[in-house]
CSV table of C-alpha atoms and ligand atoms in Angstrom, one decimal:
chain,number,residue,atom,x,y,z
A,224,MET,CA,-20.0,14.8,51.1
A,225,LYS,CA,-22.7,14.3,48.5
A,226,LYS,CA,-21.1,13.7,45.1
A,227,LYS,CA,-22.9,14.3,41.8
A,228,ILE,CA,-21.6,13.8,38.3
A,229,ILE,CA,-21.9,16.9,36.2
A,230,HIS,CA,-21.2,17.3,32.5
A,231,ILE,CA,-18.9,19.9,31.1
A,232,ASP,CA,-20.5,21.7,28.2
A,233,GLN,CA,-18.9,20.0,25.2
A,234,ILE,CA,-19.0,23.2,23.1
A,235,SER,CA,-17.9,25.9,25.5
A,236,GLY,CA,-15.8,23.6,27.7
A,237,LYS,CA,-17.3,25.5,30.7
A,238,ILE,CA,-18.8,23.9,33.7
A,239,SER,CA,-22.2,24.9,34.9
A,240,ARG,CA,-22.8,27.9,37.3
A,241,ARG,CA,-24.1,25.5,39.9
A,242,THR,CA,-20.7,23.8,39.9
A,243,LEU,CA,-18.8,27.0,40.2
A,244,LEU,CA,-20.8,28.1,43.2
A,245,GLY,CA,-20.1,24.8,44.8
A,246,GLY,CA,-16.6,26.1,44.4
A,247,ALA,CA,-13.2,25.6,45.8
A,248,ALA,CA,-14.3,24.4,49.2
A,249,THR,CA,-14.1,20.7,48.5
A,250,ALA,CA,-11.1,18.7,47.6
A,251,ALA,CA,-10.4,18.1,43.9
A,252,VAL,CA,-11.5,14.8,42.4
A,253,ALA,CA,-10.1,13.2,39.3
A,254,LEU,CA,-11.8,13.7,36.0
A,255,VAL,CA,-13.5,10.7,34.7
A,256,GLN,CA,-13.4,9.9,31.0
A,257,THR,CA,-16.6,8.3,29.8
A,258,ALA,CA,-17.8,7.5,26.3
A,259,SER,CA,-19.8,10.7,26.0
A,260,GLY,CA,-17.2,13.2,27.3
A,261,LYS,CA,-15.5,14.3,30.5
A,262,THR,CA,-17.5,14.3,33.7
A,263,ILE,CA,-16.4,15.9,36.9
A,264,GLN,CA,-17.5,15.5,40.4
A,265,GLU,CA,-19.2,18.5,42.0
A,266,GLY,CA,-16.9,20.6,44.0
A,267,ILE,CA,-13.9,20.8,41.8
A,268,SER,CA,-12.6,24.3,41.2
A,269,VAL,CA,-12.0,25.9,37.8
A,270,THR,CA,-8.4,26.4,38.5
A,271,GLU,CA,-8.0,22.7,39.3
A,272,LEU,CA,-9.8,22.0,36.0
A,273,LEU,CA,-7.8,24.4,34.0
A,274,PRO,CA,-4.6,24.9,36.0
A,275,ASP,CA,-3.1,27.1,33.2
A,276,ASP,CA,-6.1,29.3,32.3
A,277,PRO,CA,-5.4,30.2,28.6
A,278,THR,CA,-7.4,33.4,28.9
A,279,LYS,CA,-5.0,34.9,31.4
A,280,ARG,CA,-2.0,35.4,29.1
A,281,VAL,CA,-1.2,36.0,25.5
A,282,GLY,CA,0.1,32.9,23.8
A,283,PRO,CA,2.8,32.4,21.2
A,284,LEU,CA,2.5,34.6,18.2
A,285,PRO,CA,2.1,33.2,14.6
A,286,GLY,CA,5.1,31.1,13.6
A,287,GLU,CA,6.8,30.2,10.3
A,288,VAL,CA,5.4,26.7,10.4
A,289,GLY,CA,2.6,25.2,12.5
A,290,THR,CA,3.0,22.5,15.1
A,291,ARG,CA,0.9,19.6,16.3
A,292,SER,CA,-0.7,20.1,19.8
A,293,ALA,CA,1.7,18.8,22.5
A,294,PHE,CA,-1.3,16.8,23.7
A,295,GLU,CA,-1.4,14.8,20.4
A,296,LYS,CA,1.3,12.1,20.6
A,297,LEU,CA,1.4,10.6,17.2
A,298,VAL,CA,4.4,8.4,16.3
A,299,LYS,CA,5.4,6.1,13.5
A,300,LYS,CA,7.2,3.6,15.7
A,301,PRO,CA,10.2,3.1,13.4
A,302,SER,CA,12.3,-0.1,13.1
A,303,GLU,CA,15.5,-0.4,11.1
A,304,ILE,CA,13.7,-0.8,7.8
A,305,SER,CA,10.3,0.7,8.1
A,306,SER,CA,7.9,2.9,10.1
A,307,ARG,CA,4.2,2.5,10.3
A,308,SER,CA,1.3,5.0,10.2
A,309,PRO,CA,-0.8,5.1,13.4
A,310,LEU,CA,-4.0,4.3,11.6
A,311,GLN,CA,-5.9,4.3,14.9
A,312,ASP,CA,-5.1,8.0,15.6
A,313,PHE,CA,-6.4,9.3,12.2
A,314,TYR,CA,-9.6,11.1,11.3
A,315,GLY,CA,-10.8,11.1,7.7
A,316,VAL,CA,-8.7,9.5,5.1
A,317,ILE,CA,-5.7,11.7,4.4
A,318,THR,CA,-2.5,10.7,6.2
A,319,PRO,CA,-0.7,13.7,7.6
A,320,SER,CA,2.6,13.8,5.6
A,321,ASP,CA,4.9,13.5,8.6
A,322,LEU,CA,3.0,10.3,9.6
A,323,HIS,CA,3.2,8.6,6.1
A,324,PHE,CA,4.6,5.1,6.6
A,325,GLU,CA,8.2,4.7,5.4
A,326,ARG,CA,10.0,1.7,3.8
A,327,HIS,CA,13.6,2.2,2.7
A,328,HIS,CA,16.1,-0.4,1.6
A,329,ALA,CA,19.1,1.8,2.2
A,330,GLY,CA,18.0,4.8,4.0
A,331,VAL,CA,16.8,8.3,2.8
A,332,PRO,CA,19.2,9.9,0.3
A,333,ALA,CA,19.8,13.7,0.4
A,334,ILE,CA,19.1,15.0,-3.1
A,335,ASP,CA,19.5,18.6,-4.4
A,336,PRO,CA,16.5,19.1,-6.6
A,337,ALA,CA,18.5,21.6,-8.7
A,338,LYS,CA,20.9,18.8,-9.7
A,339,HIS,CA,18.4,15.9,-10.0
A,340,GLU,CA,17.6,14.6,-13.4
A,341,LEU,CA,15.3,11.9,-14.8
A,342,LEU,CA,16.6,10.0,-17.8
A,343,ILE,CA,14.1,8.2,-20.2
A,344,HIS,CA,15.8,6.0,-22.7
A,345,GLY,CA,15.7,2.5,-24.3
A,346,MET,CA,13.0,1.7,-26.8
A,347,VAL,CA,12.1,5.4,-27.5
A,348,ASP,CA,12.7,7.5,-30.6
A,349,LYS,CA,14.0,10.5,-28.6
A,350,PRO,CA,15.9,9.7,-25.4
A,351,MET,CA,15.6,12.7,-23.0
A,352,VAL,CA,16.7,14.0,-19.7
A,353,PHE,CA,14.3,16.0,-17.6
A,354,THR,CA,15.2,18.3,-14.7
A,355,VAL,CA,12.7,18.7,-11.9
A,356,ALA,CA,11.9,22.2,-13.3
A,357,ASP,CA,11.2,20.6,-16.7
A,358,LEU,CA,8.8,18.1,-15.2
A,359,LYS,CA,6.9,20.9,-13.5
A,360,ARG,CA,6.3,22.6,-16.9
A,361,PHE,CA,4.1,19.7,-18.1
A,362,PRO,CA,0.4,19.6,-17.5
A,363,SER,CA,0.0,18.4,-13.9
A,364,VAL,CA,-2.4,16.0,-12.3
A,365,SER,CA,-3.5,15.3,-8.7
A,366,ARG,CA,-5.2,12.3,-7.2
A,367,ILE,CA,-5.9,10.9,-3.8
A,368,ALA,CA,-4.7,7.3,-3.5
A,369,PHE,CA,-3.3,4.9,-1.0
A,370,LEU,CA,0.1,3.4,-1.0
A,371,GLU,CA,0.7,0.0,0.7
A,372,CYS,CA,3.7,-2.2,1.2
A,373,SER,CA,3.0,-5.8,0.1
A,374,GLY,CA,4.6,-7.0,3.4
A,375,ASN,CA,1.8,-5.2,5.4
A,376,PHE,CA,0.7,-8.1,7.6
A,377,ARG,CA,1.1,-9.1,11.2
A,378,MET,CA,-1.2,-11.0,13.5
A,379,SER,CA,1.1,-12.6,16.1
A,380,LYS,CA,-0.3,-11.6,19.5
A,381,GLU,CA,-3.3,-10.0,21.2
A,382,THR,CA,-1.6,-6.7,22.1
A,383,LEU,CA,-1.3,-5.3,18.5
A,384,THR,CA,-2.7,-2.0,17.4
A,385,PRO,CA,-4.0,-1.2,13.9
A,386,GLN,CA,-0.6,0.4,13.3
A,387,ASP,CA,1.1,-2.8,14.2
A,388,ILE,CA,-1.2,-5.0,12.2
A,389,CYS,CA,-1.3,-3.0,9.0
A,390,GLY,CA,0.4,0.4,9.4
A,391,LEU,CA,2.4,0.0,6.2
A,392,THR,CA,-0.3,1.8,4.3
A,393,SER,CA,-1.0,5.6,4.1
A,394,GLN,CA,-2.9,7.9,1.8
A,395,SER,CA,-2.0,11.2,0.2
A,396,GLU,CA,-3.0,13.6,-2.5
A,397,TRP,CA,-0.2,13.0,-5.0
A,398,THR,CA,0.6,15.7,-7.6
A,399,GLY,CA,2.9,15.4,-10.6
A,400,VAL,CA,3.0,14.7,-14.4
A,401,LYS,CA,1.3,11.7,-16.0
A,402,LEU,CA,3.9,9.2,-17.2
A,403,SER,CA,1.8,8.9,-20.4
A,404,THR,CA,2.6,12.6,-21.1
A,405,LEU,CA,6.4,11.9,-20.9
A,406,PHE,CA,6.0,8.7,-22.9
A,407,ARG,CA,4.5,10.9,-25.7
A,408,GLU,CA,7.3,13.4,-25.3
A,409,VAL,CA,10.1,10.7,-25.9
A,410,ASN,CA,8.0,8.8,-28.4
A,411,VAL,CA,7.9,5.3,-26.9
A,412,GLN,CA,8.2,2.7,-29.6
A,413,PRO,CA,5.2,0.5,-30.3
A,414,LYS,CA,7.2,-2.7,-29.4
A,415,ALA,CA,8.1,-1.5,-25.9
A,416,SER,CA,6.1,-3.6,-23.5
A,417,TRP,CA,8.0,-3.0,-20.2
A,418,PHE,CA,9.9,-0.3,-18.5
A,419,LEU,CA,12.5,-0.3,-15.7
A,420,ALA,CA,12.2,2.3,-12.9
A,421,GLU,CA,15.4,3.1,-11.0
A,422,GLY,CA,15.9,5.0,-7.8
A,423,SER,CA,19.0,7.0,-6.8
A,424,ASP,CA,19.3,5.8,-3.2
A,425,ALA,CA,22.1,3.5,-2.0
A,426,ALA,CA,19.9,0.5,-2.8
A,427,ILE,CA,19.6,1.6,-6.5
A,428,MET,CA,16.1,0.1,-6.3
A,429,THR,CA,14.9,-1.1,-9.7
A,430,ARG,CA,11.6,-2.6,-10.8
A,431,SER,CA,10.2,-3.7,-14.1
A,432,ILE,CA,6.7,-2.4,-14.9
A,433,PRO,CA,4.4,-3.5,-17.7
A,434,ILE,CA,4.0,-0.5,-20.1
A,435,LYS,CA,0.2,-0.6,-19.9
A,436,LYS,CA,0.4,0.7,-16.3
A,437,GLY,CA,2.7,3.5,-17.6
A,438,TRP,CA,0.1,4.6,-20.1
A,439,ASP,CA,-2.8,4.0,-17.8
A,440,ASP,CA,-2.5,5.9,-14.5
A,441,ALA,CA,1.2,6.1,-13.5
A,442,ILE,CA,2.3,9.5,-12.1
A,443,ILE,CA,5.8,11.0,-11.8
A,444,ALA,CA,5.0,12.6,-8.5
A,445,TYR,CA,6.8,15.7,-7.1
A,446,ALA,CA,4.2,16.7,-4.5
A,447,GLN,CA,2.3,15.2,-1.7
A,448,ASN,CA,-0.6,16.8,0.2
A,449,GLY,CA,0.0,20.2,-1.2
A,450,GLU,CA,3.8,20.5,-0.8
A,451,ALA,CA,6.9,19.0,-2.3
A,452,LEU,CA,7.4,15.3,-1.6
A,453,ARG,CA,8.9,14.6,1.8
A,454,PRO,CA,12.5,13.2,1.5
A,455,GLU,CA,11.2,10.0,3.1
A,456,GLN,CA,8.6,9.7,0.2
A,457,GLY,CA,11.1,10.2,-2.6
A,458,TYR,CA,12.0,13.9,-2.8
A,459,PRO,CA,12.3,15.3,-5.4
A,460,VAL,CA,10.5,12.8,-7.6
A,461,ARG,CA,9.0,9.3,-7.3
A,462,LEU,CA,7.1,7.0,-9.5
A,463,PHE,CA,3.6,6.5,-8.1
A,464,LEU,CA,1.6,3.6,-9.3
A,465,PRO,CA,-2.0,3.7,-7.9
A,466,GLY,CA,-3.2,0.5,-6.4
A,467,TRP,CA,0.1,-1.4,-6.9
A,468,GLU,CA,2.4,-2.9,-4.3
A,469,GLY,CA,4.4,-0.1,-2.7
A,470,ASN,CA,7.7,-1.5,-3.9
A,471,THR,CA,6.9,-0.6,-7.5
A,472,SER,CA,6.5,3.1,-6.7
A,473,VAL,CA,10.2,3.7,-6.9
A,474,LYS,CA,11.4,6.7,-4.9
A,475,TRP,CA,14.1,9.2,-5.8
A,476,LEU,CA,13.5,8.3,-9.4
A,477,ARG,CA,16.4,8.9,-11.8
A,478,ARG,CA,15.9,6.6,-14.8
A,479,LEU,CA,13.2,4.9,-16.9
A,480,GLU,CA,14.3,2.4,-19.5
A,481,LEU,CA,11.9,1.1,-22.1
A,482,SER,CA,12.2,-2.5,-23.3
A,483,ASP,CA,10.3,-5.4,-24.8
A,484,GLN,CA,10.8,-7.6,-21.7
A,485,PRO,CA,11.1,-7.4,-18.0
A,486,PHE,CA,14.6,-6.9,-16.6
A,487,MET,CA,14.4,-9.5,-13.8
A,488,THR,CA,16.0,-7.3,-11.2
A,489,ARG,CA,16.9,-8.3,-7.6
A,490,GLU,CA,13.7,-6.8,-6.3
A,491,GLU,CA,11.5,-8.9,-8.5
A,492,THR,CA,13.4,-12.2,-8.3
A,493,SER,CA,15.0,-12.8,-5.0
A,494,LYS,CA,12.5,-10.4,-3.4
A,495,TYR,CA,8.9,-9.5,-4.0
A,496,THR,CA,8.4,-12.9,-5.6
A,497,GLU,CA,6.5,-15.0,-3.1
A,498,PRO,CA,6.7,-18.7,-2.5
A,499,VAL,CA,3.2,-20.2,-2.7
A,500,LYS,CA,2.0,-23.8,-2.7
A,501,ASP,CA,3.9,-26.8,-3.8
A,502,GLY,CA,7.3,-25.2,-4.4
A,503,LYS,CA,5.7,-22.6,-6.8
A,504,PHE,CA,6.3,-18.9,-6.7
A,505,ARG,CA,4.2,-15.8,-7.6
A,506,GLN,CA,6.1,-13.2,-9.6
A,507,PHE,CA,4.8,-9.7,-10.6
A,508,SER,CA,1.9,-9.8,-8.2
A,509,PHE,CA,1.3,-6.1,-8.6
A,510,ASP,CA,-2.3,-5.5,-7.4
A,511,ILE,CA,-3.0,-4.8,-3.8
A,512,ASP,CA,-5.9,-7.0,-2.8
A,513,ALA,CA,-8.9,-5.4,-1.0
A,514,ARG,CA,-8.5,-5.0,2.7
A,515,SER,CA,-10.3,-3.4,5.6
A,516,ILE,CA,-9.6,-2.9,9.3
A,517,ILE,CA,-11.6,-1.6,12.2
A,518,THR,CA,-9.5,1.2,13.7
A,519,PHE,CA,-12.0,1.9,16.6
A,520,PRO,CA,-12.5,0.3,18.9
A,521,SER,CA,-9.1,-1.4,18.9
A,522,TYR,CA,-6.3,-2.3,21.3
A,523,PRO,CA,-5.3,-0.6,23.6
A,524,LYS,CA,-8.6,1.4,23.9
A,525,THR,CA,-11.4,0.3,26.1
A,526,VAL,CA,-15.2,0.6,25.6
A,527,GLU,CA,-18.2,1.1,27.7
A,528,LYS,CA,-21.6,-0.5,27.4
A,529,GLY,CA,-24.1,1.3,25.2
A,530,TRP,CA,-23.7,3.0,21.8
A,531,ILE,CA,-20.3,2.7,20.1
A,532,GLU,CA,-19.5,3.9,16.6
A,533,ILE,CA,-17.3,1.3,15.0
A,534,ARG,CA,-14.9,3.0,12.6
A,535,GLY,CA,-12.5,1.8,10.1
A,536,LEU,CA,-10.7,2.0,6.7
A,537,ALA,CA,-11.2,-0.1,3.6
A,538,TRP,CA,-9.4,0.0,0.3
A,539,SER,CA,-8.7,-1.9,-2.9
A,540,GLY,CA,-5.9,-1.7,-5.4
A,541,ARG,CA,-8.3,-2.8,-8.2
A,542,GLY,CA,-10.7,0.1,-8.0
A,543,LYS,CA,-13.4,1.5,-5.7
A,544,ILE,CA,-14.8,-0.4,-2.8
A,545,VAL,CA,-18.5,-1.1,-3.0
A,546,GLN,CA,-19.4,-2.5,0.4
A,547,VAL,CA,-18.0,-3.0,3.9
A,548,ASP,CA,-19.8,-5.5,6.1
A,549,VAL,CA,-19.4,-5.4,9.8
A,550,SER,CA,-20.1,-8.3,12.2
A,551,THR,CA,-20.5,-7.7,16.0
A,552,ASP,CA,-21.2,-11.3,16.8
A,553,ALA,CA,-17.9,-12.9,15.9
A,554,GLY,CA,-18.8,-13.4,12.2
A,555,ARG,CA,-22.2,-15.1,12.6
A,556,THR,CA,-24.1,-12.2,11.0
A,557,TRP,CA,-23.0,-9.3,8.9
A,558,VAL,CA,-24.5,-5.8,8.2
A,559,PRO,CA,-23.4,-3.2,5.7
A,560,ALA,CA,-21.5,-0.3,7.2
A,561,THR,CA,-22.0,3.3,6.1
A,562,LEU,CA,-19.4,4.5,3.7
A,563,GLN,CA,-18.1,8.0,4.0
A,564,ASP,CA,-18.0,10.0,0.7
A,565,PRO,CA,-16.0,10.4,-1.3
A,566,VAL,CA,-15.5,6.7,-2.3
A,567,LEU,CA,-12.5,7.1,-4.6
A,568,ASP,CA,-10.8,4.7,-6.9
A,569,LYS,CA,-7.8,2.9,-5.3
A,570,ALA,CA,-8.2,4.9,-2.1
A,571,HIS,CA,-8.7,4.4,1.6
A,572,THR,CA,-12.4,4.8,2.3
A,573,ALA,CA,-13.7,5.4,5.8
A,574,PHE,CA,-16.6,3.3,7.0
A,575,ARG,CA,-18.7,3.4,10.2
A,576,HIS,CA,-21.3,1.4,12.0
A,577,LEU,CA,-23.3,2.3,15.0
A,578,TRP,CA,-23.5,-0.5,17.5
A,579,GLN,CA,-25.2,-0.9,20.8
A,580,TRP,CA,-23.0,-3.1,23.0
A,581,ASN,CA,-24.8,-5.1,25.7
A,582,GLY,CA,-21.7,-5.6,27.7
A,583,GLU,CA,-21.2,-9.3,26.8
A,584,ALA,CA,-18.0,-10.7,25.4
A,585,THR,CA,-17.9,-10.8,21.6
A,586,GLU,CA,-15.8,-10.2,18.6
A,587,ILE,CA,-16.1,-7.5,15.9
A,588,LEU,CA,-14.9,-7.8,12.4
A,589,SER,CA,-15.0,-6.0,9.0
A,590,ARG,CA,-15.0,-7.4,5.5
A,591,VAL,CA,-14.7,-5.4,2.2
A,592,THR,CA,-16.0,-6.1,-1.3
A,593,ASP,CA,-14.5,-4.1,-4.2
A,594,GLU,CA,-16.0,-3.2,-7.6
A,595,THR,CA,-14.5,-6.2,-9.3
A,596,GLY,CA,-16.6,-8.4,-6.9
A,597,TYR,CA,-13.5,-9.5,-5.0
A,598,ARG,CA,-14.3,-10.0,-1.3
A,599,GLN,CA,-11.7,-9.9,1.5
A,600,PRO,CA,-10.9,-13.5,2.5
A,601,THR,CA,-10.3,-15.2,5.8
A,602,LEU,CA,-6.8,-16.2,6.7
A,603,LYS,CA,-7.8,-19.8,6.2
A,604,GLN,CA,-9.1,-19.1,2.7
A,605,LEU,CA,-5.8,-17.3,1.9
A,606,THR,CA,-3.6,-20.1,3.2
A,607,ASP,CA,-5.7,-22.8,1.6
A,608,ALA,CA,-5.3,-21.1,-1.8
A,609,ARG,CA,-1.7,-20.0,-1.5
A,610,GLY,CA,0.0,-22.0,1.3
A,611,ASN,CA,1.6,-20.2,4.2
A,612,GLU,CA,5.2,-19.8,3.1
A,613,SER,CA,5.1,-16.1,2.7
A,614,GLY,CA,3.3,-13.2,4.5
A,615,TYR,CA,3.3,-11.1,1.3
A,616,HIS,CA,0.0,-9.8,-0.1
A,617,PHE,CA,-1.9,-11.1,3.0
A,618,ASN,CA,-5.1,-9.2,3.6
A,619,PRO,CA,-7.2,-11.4,5.9
A,620,ILE,CA,-10.4,-10.4,7.7
A,621,THR,CA,-9.2,-9.5,11.2
A,622,ALA,CA,-11.2,-9.5,14.5
A,623,TRP,CA,-11.1,-7.5,17.7
A,624,GLN,CA,-12.1,-9.3,20.9
A,625,ILE,CA,-14.4,-7.2,23.2
A,626,LYS,CA,-14.1,-8.4,26.8
A,627,PRO,CA,-17.0,-7.9,29.4
A,628,ASP,CA,-14.8,-5.4,31.3
A,629,GLY,CA,-14.5,-3.3,28.1
A,630,THR,CA,-11.0,-4.3,27.2
A,631,VAL,CA,-10.3,-4.6,23.5
A,632,LEU,CA,-7.7,-7.1,22.3
A,633,PHE,CA,-6.6,-8.2,18.8
A,634,LYS,CA,-7.5,-11.8,17.9
A,635,PRO,CA,-4.3,-13.4,16.6
A,636,GLU,CA,-4.4,-16.1,14.1
A,637,THR,CA,-1.6,-18.3,12.8
A,638,THR,CA,-1.1,-19.2,9.2
B,742,MTE,N1,14.4,4.0,-4.5
B,742,MTE,C1,13.6,3.3,-3.6
B,742,MTE,N2,12.3,3.2,-3.9
B,742,MTE,C2,11.5,2.6,-3.0
B,742,MTE,C3,12.0,1.9,-1.9
B,742,MTE,C4,13.4,2.0,-1.7
B,742,MTE,O1,13.9,1.5,-0.7
B,742,MTE,N3,14.2,2.7,-2.6
B,742,MTE,N4,11.1,1.2,-1.1
B,742,MTE,C5,9.9,0.7,-1.8
B,742,MTE,C6,9.0,0.0,-0.9
B,742,MTE,S1,9.3,-1.6,-0.4
B,742,MTE,C7,7.8,0.6,-0.5
B,742,MTE,S2,6.6,-0.2,0.3
B,742,MTE,C8,7.5,2.1,-0.8
B,742,MTE,C9,7.3,2.8,0.4
B,742,MTE,O2,7.1,4.2,0.1
B,742,MTE,P1,7.1,5.3,1.3
B,742,MTE,O3,8.3,5.1,2.1
B,742,MTE,O4,6.9,6.6,0.6
B,742,MTE,O5,5.9,4.9,2.2
B,742,MTE,O6,8.6,2.6,-1.6
B,742,MTE,C10,9.2,1.8,-2.5
B,742,MTE,N5,10.1,2.6,-3.3
B,743,MO,MO1,7.4,-2.5,0.4
């Protein structure tokens, strides 16, 4: 039998007439996935191609809520304490709300929004309690920004996906009331320099935040991607601090206390204070340092010789990113990638770079620079500067190994 590879029309999904005429006579041959689409071998019948012809029956009618296609298997891979966004499966920069990473210190509390209140007290002229309905009466604000846990770092073995390496970051459009609006409402006293944020989960998570951040861009968020917050993200209200380590964005927020000093809570003394060099510790390391990762190609995908669009995400907690460089020769030379608009402040930004792979073994890497001039470091630069005692706030340049057979593997490094 003479076999010939034929393309399926990418738009209509139909195979050519010539193929149809070739018809059902010959045995079915498996579909072959190539870089440019599905190809089939001549002779396959339409019914074999589409065993369940969708034009032959009326499908389910509109439902109360939509569902993801059963062909799209997207999962957060939960552990006891967290779950990670499958960064390699996303398009664009908004994380679908049900795939936002989660980090809970004592599970997700069930809170009735009609009974939930936010108390603001301490160094204020007018202590007040706000219901969720009260909060929604204030002028609202929406912004797209990422959230990232400061423990978002893993590079132990070759078989890691982007989700495994740094899936403790996600991005949403957050909506709520500016904290500065509420500060004016309660009349924060001029001497107040810090505030405590407290959650109403079983961990009673508390963090001290410098007041400047409260006046600057803090949001008391009640919505995410156009709907109320998800319980996992802090329903009915959370603090959202753009660009700061995720731990400070206290979920299930019930209390803010103004003070003239930090409160030295458990989460900022025994935790989230990182050992660095020579027995020293870093405390109140709030900013998320700029980071980037190539999400395609990445393990466990494979590639074929020829044109490959390298794709990835880059972000900085200090502002906008200005450049992402990509290397396709193991870090010897770098070229600027194309940034996808919009390039937003403190937001995941998509980058891409078209690369013609010659089939030889190599490594591909990405490196971001943000608007403060900060450039993503190597792991060696990080450990030289800070020691290797902690994995917190680790944002090293990471590499994917491309093998001659098209296998893609992570390149692990040790601190
Ligand atoms: N009340 C409360 N707030 C919390 C936490 C928590 O356990 N309880 N976890 C913090 C940590 S460590 C992170 S990284 C972020 C995670 O937010 P997410 O679960 O919405 O992704 O929430 C922070 N806020
Ligand atoms: Mo975190």
